[in-house]
mmCIF file of C-alpha atoms in Angstrom:
data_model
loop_
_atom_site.group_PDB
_atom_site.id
_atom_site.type_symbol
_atom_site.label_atom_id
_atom_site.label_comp_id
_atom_site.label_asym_id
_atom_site.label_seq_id
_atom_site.Cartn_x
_atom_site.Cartn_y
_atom_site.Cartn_z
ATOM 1 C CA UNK A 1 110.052 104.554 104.022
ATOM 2 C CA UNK A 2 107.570 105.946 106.664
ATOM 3 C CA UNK A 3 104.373 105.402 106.082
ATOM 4 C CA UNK A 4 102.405 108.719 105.076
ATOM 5 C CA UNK A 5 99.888 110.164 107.139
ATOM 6 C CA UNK A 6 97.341 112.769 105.553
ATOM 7 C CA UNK A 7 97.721 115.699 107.533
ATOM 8 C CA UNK A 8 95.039 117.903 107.512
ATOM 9 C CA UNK A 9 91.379 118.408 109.213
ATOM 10 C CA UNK A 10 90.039 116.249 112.258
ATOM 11 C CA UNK A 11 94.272 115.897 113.337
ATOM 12 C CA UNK A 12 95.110 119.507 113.659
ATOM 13 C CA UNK A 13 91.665 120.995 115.119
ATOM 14 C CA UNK A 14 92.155 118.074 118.210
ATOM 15 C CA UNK A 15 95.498 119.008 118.835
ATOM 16 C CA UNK A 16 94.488 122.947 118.869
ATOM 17 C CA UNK A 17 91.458 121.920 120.705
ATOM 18 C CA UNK A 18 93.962 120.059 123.370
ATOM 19 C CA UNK A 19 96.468 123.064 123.149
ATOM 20 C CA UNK A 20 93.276 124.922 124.146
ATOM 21 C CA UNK A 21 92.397 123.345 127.177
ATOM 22 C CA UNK A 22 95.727 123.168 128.478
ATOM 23 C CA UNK A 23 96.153 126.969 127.871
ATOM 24 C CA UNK A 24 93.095 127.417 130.544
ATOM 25 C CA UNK A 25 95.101 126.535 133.434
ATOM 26 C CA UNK A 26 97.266 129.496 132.132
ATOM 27 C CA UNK A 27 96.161 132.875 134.851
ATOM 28 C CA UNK A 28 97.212 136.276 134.135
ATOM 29 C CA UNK A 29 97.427 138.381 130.924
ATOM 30 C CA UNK A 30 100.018 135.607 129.414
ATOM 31 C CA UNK A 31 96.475 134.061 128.664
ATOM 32 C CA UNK A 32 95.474 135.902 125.982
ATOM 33 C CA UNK A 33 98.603 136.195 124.168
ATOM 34 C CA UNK A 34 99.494 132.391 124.705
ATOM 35 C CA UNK A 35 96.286 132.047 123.200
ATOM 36 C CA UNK A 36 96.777 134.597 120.350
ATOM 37 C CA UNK A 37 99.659 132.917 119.420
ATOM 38 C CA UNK A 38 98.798 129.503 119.559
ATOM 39 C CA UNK A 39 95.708 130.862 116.907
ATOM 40 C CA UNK A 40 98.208 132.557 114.381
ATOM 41 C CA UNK A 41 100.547 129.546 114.544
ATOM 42 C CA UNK A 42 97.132 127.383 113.750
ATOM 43 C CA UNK A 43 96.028 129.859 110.882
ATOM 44 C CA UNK A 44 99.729 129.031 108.968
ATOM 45 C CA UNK A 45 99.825 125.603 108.872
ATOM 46 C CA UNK A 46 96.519 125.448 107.659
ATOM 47 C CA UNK A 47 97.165 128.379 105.173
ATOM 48 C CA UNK A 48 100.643 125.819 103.741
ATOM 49 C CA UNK A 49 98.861 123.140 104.275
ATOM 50 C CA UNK A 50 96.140 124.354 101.325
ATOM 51 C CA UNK A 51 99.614 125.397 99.152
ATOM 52 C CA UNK A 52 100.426 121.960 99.559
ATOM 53 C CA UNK A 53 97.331 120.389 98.154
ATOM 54 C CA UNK A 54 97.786 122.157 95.338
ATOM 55 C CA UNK A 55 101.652 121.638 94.918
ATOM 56 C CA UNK A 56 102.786 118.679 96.345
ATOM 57 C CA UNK A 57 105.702 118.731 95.367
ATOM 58 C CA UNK A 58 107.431 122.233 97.007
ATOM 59 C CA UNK A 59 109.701 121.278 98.983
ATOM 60 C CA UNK A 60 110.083 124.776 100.035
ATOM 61 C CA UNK A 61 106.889 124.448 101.754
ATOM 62 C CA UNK A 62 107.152 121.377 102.967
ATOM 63 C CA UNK A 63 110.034 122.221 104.900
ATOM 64 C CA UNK A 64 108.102 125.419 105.848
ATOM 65 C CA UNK A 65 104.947 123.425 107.145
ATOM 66 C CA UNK A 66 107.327 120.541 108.947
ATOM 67 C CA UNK A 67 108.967 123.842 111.197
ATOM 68 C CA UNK A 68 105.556 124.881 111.875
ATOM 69 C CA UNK A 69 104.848 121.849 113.409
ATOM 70 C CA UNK A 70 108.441 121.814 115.127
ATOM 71 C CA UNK A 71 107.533 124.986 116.792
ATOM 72 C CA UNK A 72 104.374 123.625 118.599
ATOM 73 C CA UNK A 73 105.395 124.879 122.100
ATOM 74 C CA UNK A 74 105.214 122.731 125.444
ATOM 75 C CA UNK A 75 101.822 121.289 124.868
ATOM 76 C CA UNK A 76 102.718 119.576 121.765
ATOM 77 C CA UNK A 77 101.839 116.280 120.743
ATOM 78 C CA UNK A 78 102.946 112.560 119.693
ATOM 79 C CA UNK A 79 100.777 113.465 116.283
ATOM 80 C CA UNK A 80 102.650 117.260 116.011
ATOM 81 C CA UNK A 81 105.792 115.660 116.257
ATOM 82 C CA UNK A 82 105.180 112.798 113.367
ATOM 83 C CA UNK A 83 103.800 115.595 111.151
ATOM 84 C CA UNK A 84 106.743 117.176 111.475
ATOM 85 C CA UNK A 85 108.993 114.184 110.964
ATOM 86 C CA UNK A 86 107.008 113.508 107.845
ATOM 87 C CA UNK A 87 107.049 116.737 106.260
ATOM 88 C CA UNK A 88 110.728 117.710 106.871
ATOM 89 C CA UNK A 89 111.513 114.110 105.666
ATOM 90 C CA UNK A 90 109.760 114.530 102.471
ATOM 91 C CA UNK A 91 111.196 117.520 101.820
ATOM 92 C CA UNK A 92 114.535 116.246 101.987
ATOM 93 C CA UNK A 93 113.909 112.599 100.294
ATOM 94 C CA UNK A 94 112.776 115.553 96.992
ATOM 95 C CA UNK A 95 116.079 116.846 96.869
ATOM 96 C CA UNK A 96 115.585 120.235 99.631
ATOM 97 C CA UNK A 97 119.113 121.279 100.889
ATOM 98 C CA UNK A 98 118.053 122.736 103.997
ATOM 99 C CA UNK A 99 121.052 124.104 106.501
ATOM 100 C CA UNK A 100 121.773 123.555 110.121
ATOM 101 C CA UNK A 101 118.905 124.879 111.431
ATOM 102 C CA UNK A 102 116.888 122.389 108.769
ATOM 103 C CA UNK A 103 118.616 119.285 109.337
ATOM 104 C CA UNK A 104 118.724 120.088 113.171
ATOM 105 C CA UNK A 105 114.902 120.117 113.155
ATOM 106 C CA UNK A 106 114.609 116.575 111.218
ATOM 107 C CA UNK A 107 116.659 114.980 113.558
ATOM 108 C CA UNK A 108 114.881 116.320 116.281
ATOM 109 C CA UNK A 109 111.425 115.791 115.445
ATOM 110 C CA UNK A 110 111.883 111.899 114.516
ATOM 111 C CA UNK A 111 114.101 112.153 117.710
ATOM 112 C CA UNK A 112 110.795 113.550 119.381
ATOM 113 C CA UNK A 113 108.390 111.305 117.647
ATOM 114 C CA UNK A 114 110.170 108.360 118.736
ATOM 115 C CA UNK A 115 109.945 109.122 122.208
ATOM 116 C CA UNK A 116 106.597 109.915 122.666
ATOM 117 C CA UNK A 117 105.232 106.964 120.702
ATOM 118 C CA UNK A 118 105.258 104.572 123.417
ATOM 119 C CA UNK A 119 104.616 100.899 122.753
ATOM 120 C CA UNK A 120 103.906 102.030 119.293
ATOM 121 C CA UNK A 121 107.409 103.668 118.184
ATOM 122 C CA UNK A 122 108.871 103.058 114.943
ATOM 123 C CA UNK A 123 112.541 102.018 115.145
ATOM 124 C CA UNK A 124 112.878 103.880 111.660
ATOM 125 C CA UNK A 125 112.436 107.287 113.128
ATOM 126 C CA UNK A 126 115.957 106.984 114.849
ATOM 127 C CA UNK A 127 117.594 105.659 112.037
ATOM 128 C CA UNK A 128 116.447 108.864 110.287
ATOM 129 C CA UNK A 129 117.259 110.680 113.228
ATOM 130 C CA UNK A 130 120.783 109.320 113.565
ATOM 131 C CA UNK A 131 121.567 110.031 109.808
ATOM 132 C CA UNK A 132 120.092 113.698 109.999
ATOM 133 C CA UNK A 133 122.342 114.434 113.226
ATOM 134 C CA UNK A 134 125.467 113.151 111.002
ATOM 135 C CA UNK A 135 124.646 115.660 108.600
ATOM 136 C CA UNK A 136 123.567 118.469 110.784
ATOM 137 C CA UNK A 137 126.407 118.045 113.371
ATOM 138 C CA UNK A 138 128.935 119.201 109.884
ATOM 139 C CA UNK A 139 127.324 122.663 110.315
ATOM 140 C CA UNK A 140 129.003 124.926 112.690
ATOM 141 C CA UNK A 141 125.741 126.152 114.271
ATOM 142 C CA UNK A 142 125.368 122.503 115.121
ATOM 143 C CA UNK A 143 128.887 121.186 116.312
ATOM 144 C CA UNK A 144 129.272 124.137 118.631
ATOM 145 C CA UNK A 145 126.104 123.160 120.610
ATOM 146 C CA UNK A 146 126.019 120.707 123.363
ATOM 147 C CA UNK A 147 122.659 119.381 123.415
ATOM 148 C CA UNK A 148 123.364 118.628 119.663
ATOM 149 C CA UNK A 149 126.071 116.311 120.890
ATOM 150 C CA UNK A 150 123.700 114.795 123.606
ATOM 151 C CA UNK A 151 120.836 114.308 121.453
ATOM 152 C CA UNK A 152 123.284 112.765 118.663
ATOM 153 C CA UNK A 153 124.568 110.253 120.996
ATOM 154 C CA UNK A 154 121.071 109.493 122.533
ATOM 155 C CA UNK A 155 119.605 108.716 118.671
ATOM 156 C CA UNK A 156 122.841 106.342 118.666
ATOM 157 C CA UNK A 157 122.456 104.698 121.901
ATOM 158 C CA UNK A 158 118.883 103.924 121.226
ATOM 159 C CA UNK A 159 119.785 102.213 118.085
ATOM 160 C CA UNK A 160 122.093 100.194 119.928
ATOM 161 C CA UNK A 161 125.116 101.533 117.658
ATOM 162 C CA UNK A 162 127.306 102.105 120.910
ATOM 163 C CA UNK A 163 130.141 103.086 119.152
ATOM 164 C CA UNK A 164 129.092 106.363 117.537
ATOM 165 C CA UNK A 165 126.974 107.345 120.380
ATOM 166 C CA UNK A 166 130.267 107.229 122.427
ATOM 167 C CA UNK A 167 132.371 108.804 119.517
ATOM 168 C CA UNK A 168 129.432 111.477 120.330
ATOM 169 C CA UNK A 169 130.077 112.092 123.765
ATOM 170 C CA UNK A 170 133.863 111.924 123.656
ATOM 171 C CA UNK A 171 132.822 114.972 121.338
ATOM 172 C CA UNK A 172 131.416 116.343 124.506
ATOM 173 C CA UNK A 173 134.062 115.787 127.179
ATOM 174 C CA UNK A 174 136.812 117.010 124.799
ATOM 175 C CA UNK A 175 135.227 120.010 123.587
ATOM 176 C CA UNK A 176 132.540 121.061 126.631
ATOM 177 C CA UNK A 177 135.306 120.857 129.211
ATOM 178 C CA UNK A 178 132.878 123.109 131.389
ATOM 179 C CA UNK A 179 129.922 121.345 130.911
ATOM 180 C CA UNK A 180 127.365 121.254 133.859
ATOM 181 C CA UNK A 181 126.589 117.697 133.957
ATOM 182 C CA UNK A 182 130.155 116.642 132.596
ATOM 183 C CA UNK A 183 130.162 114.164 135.532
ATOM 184 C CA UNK A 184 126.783 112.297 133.687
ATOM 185 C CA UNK A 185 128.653 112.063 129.955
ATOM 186 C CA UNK A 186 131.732 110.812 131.377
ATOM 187 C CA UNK A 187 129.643 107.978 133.359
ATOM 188 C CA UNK A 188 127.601 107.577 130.369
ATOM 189 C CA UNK A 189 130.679 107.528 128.260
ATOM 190 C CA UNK A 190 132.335 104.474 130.637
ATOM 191 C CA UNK A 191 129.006 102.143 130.423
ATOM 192 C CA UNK A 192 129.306 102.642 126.323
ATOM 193 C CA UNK A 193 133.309 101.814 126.458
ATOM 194 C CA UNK A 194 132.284 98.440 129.032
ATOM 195 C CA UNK A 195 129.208 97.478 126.015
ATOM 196 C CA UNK A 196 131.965 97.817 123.462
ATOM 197 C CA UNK A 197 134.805 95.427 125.907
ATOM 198 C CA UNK A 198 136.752 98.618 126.210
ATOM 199 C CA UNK A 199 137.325 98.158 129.797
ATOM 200 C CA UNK A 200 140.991 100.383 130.085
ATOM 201 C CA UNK A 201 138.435 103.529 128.418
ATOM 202 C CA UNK A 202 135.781 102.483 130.411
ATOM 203 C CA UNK A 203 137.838 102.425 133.691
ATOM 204 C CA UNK A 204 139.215 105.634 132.845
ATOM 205 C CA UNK A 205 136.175 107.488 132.348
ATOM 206 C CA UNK A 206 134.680 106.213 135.530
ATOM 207 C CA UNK A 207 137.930 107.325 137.952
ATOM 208 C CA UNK A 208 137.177 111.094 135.881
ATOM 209 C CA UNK A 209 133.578 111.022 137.398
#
């Protein structure tokens, strides 16, 4: 299990007060609303966050709180991201049977929290990544979405499990025929099939470039 991080006070006013800084560059009317925004989305984690304290165990807010910190915008964090992993992973080690849209956002923020940890990431946050895109790619909302694929495959890939990340992709070439960067899957694809000793795949993907 990851280890638990308390979640509340000093953490979330820095990462408003860094959201608030960044927001200054920000000209124009956008300003205030960005601003506005950025306040209300604030106010309702720290409103569920208090629901929490006093039931721990709702895993209906929990999964509410972990979207909050999902939707953090552009300026969010390495710490916004691990909240989120947390608190959508809680939620669903207590039994919450969240849909695409759920299981999409777990993956994603360990996916997220991962990346942005630096020297410091924890190699668990792709294994839970990898096993929320299994479940998450079974929803239609999901498996009809490239980036889903992509971000699937990358989880995979960075776990060093080459052959579902390129069971992932061949998702992509076979069923994004008119993807934009088609061209970077298929090359991506023929590097996986040459790590696995597939070299006929491999050579075939590479003359498709």
């Amino acid at each position: 299990k990851i280890k638990e991080n308390r979640m509340v006070g000093k953490s979330s006013s820095s990462v408003v007060g860094a959201r608030e800084r960044s927001l200054r560059e920000v000209k124009g009317k956008d300003y205030y609303w960005i601003v506005l925004r950025t306040k209300i989305k604030f106010a309702a984690r720290e409103y569920a966050l208090g629901h929490l304290r006093e039931s721990p165990e709702d895993t209906r807010y929990l999964a509410h709180v972990g979207h909050l910190f999902v939707d953090s915008g552009p300026t969010a964090t390495h710490t916004t991201h691990k909240h989120a992993a947390l608190l959508l992973q809680k939620a669903r080690d207590l039994g919450f049977e969240g849909g695409g849209k759920f299981f999409r956002e777990l993956a994603t923020s360990h996916m997220r929290t991962y990346l942005s940890g630096g020297l410091k990431s924890e190699r668990e946050h792709l294994v839970y990544a990898s096993k929320a895109w299994k479940v998450a790619l079974t929803y239609l909302e999901n498996a009809t979405s490239s980036s889903c694929w992509t971000s699937c495959a990358m989880a995979y890939s960075y776990l060093g499990e080459f052959k579902e990340a390129a069971t992932a992709l061949g998702q992509l070439v076979s069923n994004f025929p008119n993807l934009k960067n088609l061209t970077n899957v298929l090359f991506e694809s023929s590097t996986l099939m040459k790590r696995l000793r597939r070299f006929e795949q491999a050579k075939n993907f590479l003359y498709n470039c």
